[in-house]
XYZ file of C-alpha atoms in Angstrom:
611
model
C -5.742 16.981 -23.380
C -2.389 16.044 -21.816
C -1.317 18.481 -19.148
C 2.067 20.124 -18.792
C 4.377 20.232 -15.808
C 5.858 23.512 -14.654
C 9.323 22.411 -13.558
C 10.316 23.401 -10.081
C 13.135 25.666 -9.081
C 15.895 24.755 -6.649
C 14.832 23.806 -3.116
C 16.491 25.347 -0.087
C 17.010 22.619 2.524
C 17.233 22.930 6.284
C 19.498 20.971 8.590
C 16.441 19.322 10.081
C 15.446 17.548 6.863
C 16.718 14.567 4.969
C 16.810 14.969 1.165
C 16.084 12.633 -1.707
C 19.126 12.188 -3.930
C 18.459 13.549 -7.402
C 18.289 11.728 -10.683
C 16.740 8.434 -9.605
C 13.058 9.117 -10.119
C 11.469 9.930 -13.430
C 7.991 10.018 -14.900
C 6.683 10.015 -18.460
C 7.609 12.964 -20.617
C 4.922 15.625 -20.535
C 3.766 17.739 -23.436
C 4.540 21.433 -23.753
C 1.918 23.734 -22.215
C -1.038 24.199 -24.535
C -2.144 27.660 -25.528
C -5.517 27.330 -23.780
C -6.000 30.022 -21.158
C -5.741 29.141 -17.472
C -9.142 29.553 -15.810
C -8.888 28.064 -12.307
C -6.038 26.817 -10.117
C -6.865 24.268 -7.433
C -4.521 23.458 -4.580
C -5.249 19.984 -3.207
C -3.921 19.487 0.311
C -4.044 15.827 1.248
C -3.039 13.241 3.819
C -3.745 9.559 4.428
C -3.176 6.840 7.003
C -3.032 9.260 9.936
C -3.618 6.239 12.205
C -3.731 7.980 15.585
C -0.049 8.994 15.462
C -0.922 12.097 17.460
C 2.473 12.515 19.166
C 5.779 13.428 17.481
C 8.476 10.789 17.117
C 12.263 10.872 16.939
C 13.891 10.504 13.559
C 16.842 8.314 12.654
C 19.276 11.186 12.173
C 20.641 11.408 15.707
C 24.352 10.774 16.300
C 25.600 8.939 19.381
C 29.290 8.791 20.279
C 30.960 5.455 21.196
C 30.776 6.426 24.873
C 26.997 6.766 24.599
C 26.982 10.547 24.557
C 24.395 11.993 22.174
C 26.371 14.430 20.042
C 23.506 15.342 17.697
C 19.973 14.714 18.945
C 17.485 13.120 16.587
C 15.082 15.435 14.826
C 11.502 15.097 15.986
C 8.883 14.914 13.267
C 5.141 14.477 13.064
C 2.738 15.359 15.830
C -0.833 16.385 15.138
C -0.469 19.885 16.603
C 2.180 20.836 14.045
C 0.379 18.963 11.263
C -2.748 21.031 11.898
C -0.718 24.236 11.995
C 0.936 23.369 8.667
C -2.294 22.455 6.928
C -3.977 25.634 8.170
C -1.044 27.724 6.925
C -1.307 26.090 3.518
C -5.072 26.579 3.363
C -4.562 30.274 4.015
C -1.681 30.648 1.569
C -3.372 28.830 -1.326
C -5.577 31.768 -2.264
C -3.439 34.733 -1.288
C -0.613 36.619 -2.930
C 0.196 36.920 -6.613
C -0.470 33.808 -8.726
C 2.667 31.965 -9.800
C 3.558 31.722 -13.477
C 1.016 29.588 -15.314
C -1.563 29.742 -12.546
C -4.986 31.309 -12.932
C -6.044 34.434 -11.125
C -8.947 32.488 -9.669
C -7.643 30.054 -7.072
C -9.051 27.757 -4.420
C -8.078 24.978 -2.043
C -9.527 21.528 -1.339
C -8.374 19.517 1.715
C -8.682 15.724 1.527
C -8.070 12.685 3.717
C -7.719 9.342 1.939
C -8.762 7.221 4.925
C -7.375 5.300 7.908
C -8.084 8.368 10.005
C -7.410 6.528 13.272
C -5.939 3.219 14.462
C -6.438 1.227 17.670
C -3.526 1.471 20.069
C -2.343 3.381 23.091
C -2.936 6.841 21.617
C -6.497 6.071 20.535
C -7.126 4.345 23.877
C -6.451 7.671 25.602
C -9.954 8.697 24.515
C -11.458 5.967 26.701
C -14.712 4.089 26.256
C -17.091 6.710 27.653
C -19.124 8.043 24.705
C -19.288 11.430 26.461
C -15.477 11.643 26.421
C -14.217 13.383 23.252
C -12.253 11.266 20.822
C -8.952 13.123 20.547
C -8.407 11.970 16.969
C -11.742 13.502 15.987
C -10.903 16.800 17.677
C -7.651 17.003 15.740
C -9.259 15.909 12.471
C -11.889 18.634 12.756
C -9.227 21.242 13.526
C -7.367 20.317 10.328
C -10.407 21.348 8.302
C -10.679 18.401 5.907
C -13.358 19.172 3.349
C -13.790 15.567 2.235
C -12.595 12.174 3.389
C -13.146 8.541 2.566
C -13.185 5.559 4.898
C -10.184 3.228 5.085
C -10.036 -0.263 6.519
C -8.646 0.843 9.889
C -11.594 3.199 10.350
C -13.666 0.053 11.048
C -11.150 -1.665 13.369
C -13.156 -0.824 16.485
C -16.394 -1.818 14.728
C -18.894 0.490 12.996
C -20.140 1.596 16.414
C -16.889 3.364 17.289
C -16.694 4.845 13.795
C -20.140 6.307 14.448
C -18.859 7.865 17.688
C -15.809 9.288 15.905
C -17.949 10.751 13.108
C -20.218 12.426 15.660
C -17.186 14.009 17.315
C -15.756 15.219 13.998
C -18.932 17.202 13.455
C -20.350 18.758 10.330
C -17.240 20.145 8.645
C -16.250 17.065 6.608
C -18.207 15.065 4.036
C -17.331 11.344 3.911
C -17.676 9.933 0.404
C -18.270 6.179 0.164
C -19.034 5.413 -3.455
C -18.760 1.631 -3.154
C -19.887 0.971 0.431
C -23.343 0.041 1.708
C -24.599 0.619 5.256
C -28.139 -0.770 5.290
C -27.209 -3.452 7.832
C -25.459 -1.019 10.202
C -28.080 1.266 11.814
C -25.630 3.714 13.386
C -23.796 4.329 10.120
C -27.036 4.323 8.164
C -28.095 7.254 10.349
C -24.884 8.997 9.285
C -25.952 8.417 5.683
C -29.426 9.775 6.341
C -28.101 12.993 7.863
C -25.655 13.556 4.995
C -22.385 12.871 6.814
C -21.685 9.802 4.658
C -22.654 10.143 1.003
C -22.270 8.105 -2.157
C -21.434 11.106 -4.353
C -20.480 14.664 -3.527
C -19.813 17.936 -5.315
C -17.590 20.323 -3.365
C -17.876 24.003 -4.244
C -14.541 25.823 -4.242
C -14.536 29.523 -5.128
C -17.674 28.979 -7.171
C -16.186 26.008 -9.045
C -17.795 22.585 -8.658
C -15.461 19.654 -7.928
C -16.959 16.180 -8.258
C -15.609 13.747 -5.662
C -15.514 9.972 -6.120
C -14.695 7.901 -3.030
C -13.603 4.246 -3.207
C -12.555 1.843 -0.455
C -10.637 -1.414 -0.953
C -12.809 -4.412 -1.911
C -10.796 -6.403 0.662
C -12.420 -4.445 3.504
C -14.234 -7.442 5.097
C -10.958 -9.402 5.147
C -8.984 -6.617 6.802
C -11.132 -5.244 9.584
C -14.279 -5.513 11.702
C -16.610 -3.921 9.146
C -19.422 -6.252 10.179
C -22.525 -5.591 8.030
C -20.935 -2.988 5.765
C -21.083 -4.159 2.143
C -18.455 -3.435 -0.504
C -18.930 -3.256 -4.257
C -15.667 -4.394 -5.912
C -16.462 -2.919 -9.363
C -14.186 0.084 -8.834
C -13.616 1.167 -12.423
C -17.270 0.726 -13.330
C -18.381 2.810 -10.335
C -15.814 5.549 -10.934
C -16.564 5.844 -14.648
C -20.303 5.942 -14.064
C -19.944 8.664 -11.447
C -17.542 10.672 -13.624
C -20.010 10.444 -16.514
C -22.886 11.525 -14.253
C -20.857 14.511 -13.073
C -20.097 15.474 -16.668
C -23.774 15.225 -17.594
C -24.572 17.556 -14.698
C -22.004 20.086 -15.875
C -19.424 19.248 -13.210
C -16.219 19.321 -15.254
C -13.566 18.728 -12.586
C -13.381 15.293 -10.933
C -11.127 14.073 -8.119
C -11.049 10.381 -7.193
C -10.085 9.648 -3.562
C -9.304 5.990 -2.923
C -7.982 3.709 -0.217
C -6.781 0.617 -2.071
C -3.921 -0.499 0.214
C -1.118 -0.045 -2.338
C -0.498 2.810 -4.762
C 0.062 0.213 -7.489
C -3.665 -0.477 -7.240
C -4.450 3.185 -7.901
C -2.101 3.140 -10.883
C -3.782 0.023 -12.280
C -7.195 1.593 -11.758
C -6.133 4.796 -13.505
C -5.622 2.896 -16.763
C -9.318 1.903 -16.740
C -10.763 5.340 -16.021
C -12.377 8.034 -18.131
C -13.166 11.553 -16.987
C -11.154 11.559 -13.753
C -8.726 14.479 -13.474
C -6.754 13.658 -10.280
C -6.376 10.593 -8.028
C -5.547 10.914 -4.310
C -4.662 7.500 -2.891
C -4.187 6.004 0.556
C -3.550 2.786 2.411
C -0.032 1.952 1.261
C 2.068 4.460 3.253
C 4.141 5.167 0.140
C 6.210 8.330 -0.030
C 6.149 10.183 -3.329
C 8.881 12.783 -3.655
C 10.892 14.338 -6.441
C 14.651 15.036 -6.385
C 15.420 17.866 -3.974
C 12.240 17.595 -1.924
C 12.844 17.982 1.843
C 11.922 14.807 3.735
C 11.403 13.839 7.349
C 14.255 11.707 8.742
C 12.373 8.406 8.992
C 14.414 6.450 6.452
C 11.484 5.865 4.082
C 12.674 5.537 0.483
C 10.476 7.346 -2.029
C 8.405 5.059 -4.224
C 8.479 7.518 -7.104
C 8.138 11.176 -8.056
C 5.399 13.523 -6.893
C 3.014 13.237 -8.680
C 2.962 9.937 -10.500
C 1.654 10.365 -14.050
C -0.108 7.291 -15.471
C -2.434 7.545 -18.457
C -6.129 6.731 -18.397
C -8.246 4.711 -20.840
C -8.330 7.679 -23.228
C -4.566 8.203 -23.137
C -4.831 11.277 -20.902
C -2.298 11.754 -18.119
C -3.850 11.601 -14.642
C -1.726 12.909 -11.747
C -1.744 10.424 -8.848
C -0.617 11.428 -5.363
C -0.333 9.936 -1.907
C 1.796 10.671 1.166
C 3.707 8.773 3.791
C 1.581 8.099 6.852
C 1.247 9.095 10.496
C 0.953 12.888 10.314
C 4.470 13.099 8.871
C 3.537 15.012 5.694
C 0.922 17.214 4.107
C 0.751 16.622 0.368
C 0.312 19.695 -1.846
C -0.757 19.285 -5.469
C -1.404 22.457 -7.478
C -3.444 21.878 -10.653
C -4.590 24.451 -13.209
C -7.706 23.938 -15.365
C -9.009 25.714 -18.439
C -12.578 27.004 -18.769
C -13.745 23.602 -20.057
C -12.419 21.812 -16.970
C -9.432 20.273 -18.764
C -6.216 19.979 -16.775
C -3.665 22.348 -18.277
C -0.768 21.876 -15.887
C 0.502 20.608 -12.584
C 2.647 23.330 -11.022
C 5.712 21.256 -10.271
C 7.386 24.148 -8.504
C 4.638 24.192 -5.898
C 3.620 20.512 -5.781
C 5.382 18.269 -3.291
C 5.071 16.547 0.084
C 5.520 19.055 2.904
C 7.360 17.549 5.902
C 6.053 18.033 9.428
C 9.233 18.890 11.348
C 8.864 19.197 15.118
C 12.342 20.186 16.359
C 15.509 21.932 15.241
C 15.893 24.155 12.178
C 12.741 24.201 10.108
C 10.513 23.181 13.028
C 6.907 24.251 12.669
C 5.025 26.088 15.392
C 2.204 24.221 17.093
C -1.497 24.869 16.909
C -2.056 25.905 20.504
C -5.603 24.579 20.802
C -4.654 21.156 19.441
C -1.542 21.060 21.627
C -3.679 21.776 24.690
C -6.779 19.728 23.898
C -5.225 16.729 22.148
C -1.478 16.347 22.471
C -1.193 17.113 26.187
C -3.825 14.630 27.443
C -2.711 11.911 25.021
C 0.925 12.375 26.057
C -0.070 12.166 29.713
C -1.978 8.932 29.120
C 0.779 7.291 27.054
C 3.424 8.346 29.563
C 1.427 6.709 32.318
C 1.346 3.453 30.344
C 5.087 3.631 29.738
C 5.669 3.935 33.472
C 3.554 0.892 34.353
C 5.991 -2.023 34.456
C 3.790 -5.108 34.380
C 6.376 -7.850 33.825
C 10.036 -8.605 33.247
C 11.533 -10.713 30.481
C 14.771 -12.660 30.806
C 15.006 -12.799 27.032
C 14.605 -10.430 24.081
C 11.193 -10.864 22.443
C 11.170 -10.898 18.667
C 8.327 -8.949 17.065
C 10.165 -7.973 13.874
C 7.524 -7.550 11.190
C 8.885 -10.006 8.609
C 9.695 -12.592 11.282
C 6.284 -12.748 12.962
C 4.800 -13.041 9.465
C 6.940 -15.975 8.311
C 8.440 -17.969 11.224
C 7.696 -18.885 14.811
C 9.030 -16.248 17.217
C 8.993 -16.156 20.991
C 6.789 -13.060 20.991
C 4.421 -14.857 18.627
C 4.385 -17.798 21.035
C 3.592 -15.461 23.941
C 0.757 -13.700 22.150
C -0.828 -16.981 21.035
C -0.440 -18.601 24.447
C -2.279 -15.568 25.841
C -5.232 -16.267 23.519
C -5.341 -19.901 24.604
C -5.134 -18.987 28.289
C -7.886 -16.373 27.976
C -10.117 -18.818 26.119
C -9.609 -21.464 28.787
C -10.166 -18.961 31.606
C -13.392 -17.524 30.160
C -14.866 -20.697 28.628
C -17.017 -21.752 31.557
C -18.600 -18.321 31.992
C -19.280 -18.189 28.254
C -20.782 -21.687 28.272
C -18.382 -23.090 25.673
C -15.917 -25.965 25.552
C -12.476 -24.811 26.663
C -10.106 -24.460 23.709
C -7.121 -26.760 23.281
C -5.386 -24.857 20.463
C -4.989 -21.240 19.421
C -3.586 -19.326 16.508
C -2.730 -15.665 15.924
C -2.087 -14.050 12.567
C 1.306 -12.398 12.338
C -0.295 -9.311 10.818
C -1.956 -8.607 14.164
C 1.426 -8.313 15.929
C 2.471 -4.745 15.211
C 5.478 -3.581 17.231
C 7.817 -4.398 14.307
C 10.834 -4.565 16.631
C 12.578 -6.574 19.320
C 11.559 -5.843 22.909
C 14.863 -6.018 24.825
C 15.251 -8.246 27.851
C 14.139 -6.318 30.902
C 10.947 -4.530 31.872
C 7.729 -4.904 29.884
C 5.326 -2.003 30.245
C 1.605 -1.617 29.746
C 2.477 0.523 26.721
C 4.367 -2.431 25.216
C 1.183 -4.511 25.247
C -0.629 -1.877 23.176
C 2.308 -1.528 20.823
C 2.471 -5.289 20.226
C -1.298 -5.869 19.924
C -2.975 -2.559 19.059
C -6.199 -3.554 17.316
C -9.727 -3.890 18.668
C -9.655 -7.661 18.217
C -11.487 -9.746 20.795
C -10.594 -13.241 21.936
C -13.109 -15.682 20.516
C -13.660 -19.429 20.793
C -15.047 -21.785 18.163
C -15.960 -24.666 20.492
C -16.781 -27.281 17.850
C -14.778 -26.376 14.760
C -14.609 -29.286 12.303
C -11.074 -30.639 12.374
C -10.797 -30.387 8.598
C -11.588 -26.664 8.910
C -8.922 -26.231 11.585
C -6.384 -28.027 9.392
C -7.399 -25.775 6.491
C -6.789 -22.785 8.769
C -3.310 -24.034 9.653
C -2.676 -24.568 5.938
C -3.849 -21.010 5.199
C -1.382 -19.684 7.741
C 1.391 -21.426 5.786
C 0.127 -20.539 2.301
C 2.322 -17.517 1.635
C 4.607 -17.117 -1.346
C 7.738 -19.300 -1.324
C 11.021 -18.079 -2.776
C 14.052 -20.394 -3.030
C 12.364 -22.829 -0.675
C 11.678 -20.194 2.014
C 8.207 -19.060 3.077
C 7.915 -15.305 2.573
C 6.249 -12.900 5.024
C 2.455 -12.643 4.954
C 0.083 -11.084 7.460
C -1.940 -14.310 7.478
C 0.969 -16.417 8.794
C -0.276 -18.269 11.886
C 1.635 -18.276 15.163
C 0.651 -21.416 17.105
C -0.289 -22.595 20.585
C -1.431 -26.043 21.730
C -0.025 -27.833 18.692
C 3.096 -28.411 16.634
C 3.152 -28.380 12.861
C 5.806 -29.282 10.334
C 5.381 -28.206 6.732
C 7.074 -28.526 3.366
C 7.354 -25.106 1.650
C 8.028 -26.792 -1.690
C 4.529 -28.276 -1.761
C 1.585 -26.323 -3.222
C -0.182 -23.849 -0.938
C -3.047 -25.611 0.818
C -1.246 -28.944 1.057
C 1.997 -28.077 2.849
C 1.264 -29.556 6.301
C 3.326 -32.709 6.832
C 2.575 -33.421 10.500
C 0.181 -31.738 12.921
C 0.204 -32.926 16.535
C -1.657 -31.544 19.542
C 0.221 -30.932 22.781
C -1.556 -33.921 24.355
C -0.087 -36.159 21.654
C -3.165 -36.477 19.439
C -2.040 -36.688 15.801
C -4.286 -34.818 13.372
C -2.080 -35.050 10.281
C 0.676 -37.591 9.640
C 2.862 -37.661 6.532
C 0.517 -35.187 4.889
C -2.657 -37.193 5.506
C -5.421 -36.391 8.036
C -5.733 -39.186 10.590
C -9.381 -38.729 11.534
C -8.436 -38.898 15.201
C -10.942 -36.148 16.051
C -14.025 -34.817 14.310
C -14.183 -31.409 16.038
C -11.813 -29.276 18.070
C -12.229 -26.165 20.248
C -10.128 -23.299 18.888
C -9.237 -19.928 20.413
C -8.199 -17.071 18.180
C -9.349 -13.509 17.511
C -12.812 -12.681 16.207
C -11.179 -11.018 13.184
C -10.013 -14.421 11.923
C -13.185 -16.305 12.811
C -15.104 -13.814 10.650
C -12.955 -14.944 7.723
C -10.624 -11.974 7.713
C -7.087 -12.285 6.381
C -8.637 -14.944 4.145
C -9.046 -17.587 6.857
C -11.507 -20.366 5.884
C -13.554 -20.029 9.062
C -16.683 -18.354 7.683
C -19.797 -20.187 8.853
C -18.157 -21.763 11.908
C -20.070 -21.014 15.118
C -18.048 -19.053 17.652
C -18.444 -16.993 20.809
C -16.729 -13.650 21.301
C -15.345 -13.264 24.816
C -15.339 -9.906 26.671
C -11.545 -9.672 26.441
C -9.449 -7.950 23.765
C -6.290 -9.673 22.628
C -4.257 -6.860 24.217
C -6.027 -7.430 27.548
C -5.442 -11.181 27.217
C -1.732 -10.547 26.623
C -1.425 -8.267 29.639
C -3.292 -10.710 31.895
C -1.170 -13.612 30.679
C 2.020 -11.730 31.523
C 0.882 -10.578 34.950
C -1.205 -13.550 36.120
C -0.369 -16.734 34.209
C 3.379 -16.031 34.100
C 3.501 -14.219 37.428
C 5.191 -11.219 35.863
C 8.253 -13.100 34.566
C 8.993 -14.331 31.032
C 11.791 -16.884 31.356
C 14.319 -17.834 28.723
C 13.423 -21.481 29.309
C 9.730 -20.931 28.550
C 10.267 -18.586 25.609
C 13.723 -18.994 24.076
C 14.742 -16.618 21.289
C 14.556 -19.363 18.663
C 11.048 -20.394 19.701
C 9.830 -23.751 20.924
C 9.698 -25.720 17.700
C 5.980 -25.247 17.233
C 6.329 -24.424 13.526
C 9.030 -26.227 11.554
C 9.882 -26.218 7.862
C 11.074 -29.592 6.556
């Protein structure tokens, strides 16, 4: 039956929080509360896309006077030590005190992560490569007390082997539900399946009530990460409905779907196909759901919609859908009341909302002392050491703005791609492969999303720009038609008003120049493609046949076909150098520690030109 919503009372705001303006966000009208008696109230605490953001960050609410004096310092938010403290407080509070109006006397709490539990970068690198060294992200995750989690795409970024290490460090407290993943070809993860850490289905017992969990990961997993032999079943609705039906047949009358589908719109579309699912907790899209009056962290993120979203399923039943903004900035709290038959009676709107993790000023949370000592302090020390290591100087600002590196040539894109080419040429002989003459780098792998000002470049900058566990790889005899198809794929994004729109697959270039016509159909936009030595591969839109094969340097992620690149089946060799290491070596060795304005002008070098 349709559930009701218990409308929330006024929210008292603190000076440390930003607030969503009222009136803009609405959901479907909800029916009046039915007369059925409340039997059980479940508080779902949830987070997603934690992505190794272990340290707090400054908000955008600071005020600086014209003379440069900071008149109001920015509010700090996030930080795993305060996140853990908040989630532990909420776990304790969920079952204590007098039940609120409409809630049942019997209450319990379920704590969920919707994937992307860590992300390669400087903060994850603090854990080092020694398997005996604890993974700080795992220590923090265990302290938060997640009952269940699913696996997101970034959880495979450092290959299944590192995920295995992270799971070992998390320990036995969390069950990882992977309803559409297969691990037969990955021995380390298969061992995690055999010992019950990773399961296909799971029933969590909460205060004697059985909660059926369904876990789904994006079907695009092989295109997004280094998942290697992990298989993915794309039949999401079929899997979810079959599992929900199996739970019902076993007498499990409460079902929570946890999914990591990259965009909350995908969860909403899935909801319309479902039967027997009571709540959906989504991840992967970083969306913020918040209702008018909810306190927010000062990060400038505009709410996607109200908390919760309320789509209807295939039977016309409303299914509350929740997610939170990423990076330890919120704990989501959804309070749902069921009747004795397991039907959702109401979402307590007065209690349900995203809870901001405020780290300074009024409203700041205390820290969890153990996490502050065992996680935050050593990670901060490591990151600070990287920030103090000046490895190069740039005469020019380096453009890594997200939409730019994903749609046009930028000088930072040129630098990163030149670093791949240089590393491939340097390592080719030792690897026994033909030295590459061209390189390409997908814009989605350049992650600083900002301009690095002219001046010092630190070791930390290299991690911020290129954070993933991508290795430099060389395809020494790629068919030229395949290389041309790869260049075409990098230019195949959506075009609006004659302008190529941002896409993570956009290819930054080294060793060649390409001109393209955005008005032509995707896959046939290349007009001219010329190597730096003058060899013409495409002229006036037609391949010349000048070469049959070409040696290409890129990252192993792309040569495995990820981001949709048409390289599957091409032989390649992975070099023992990550793309971050290649970038740092290129800056320090190949460029001698100086990026000149002549070599890397702000406007780029004309490697990629729209005609």
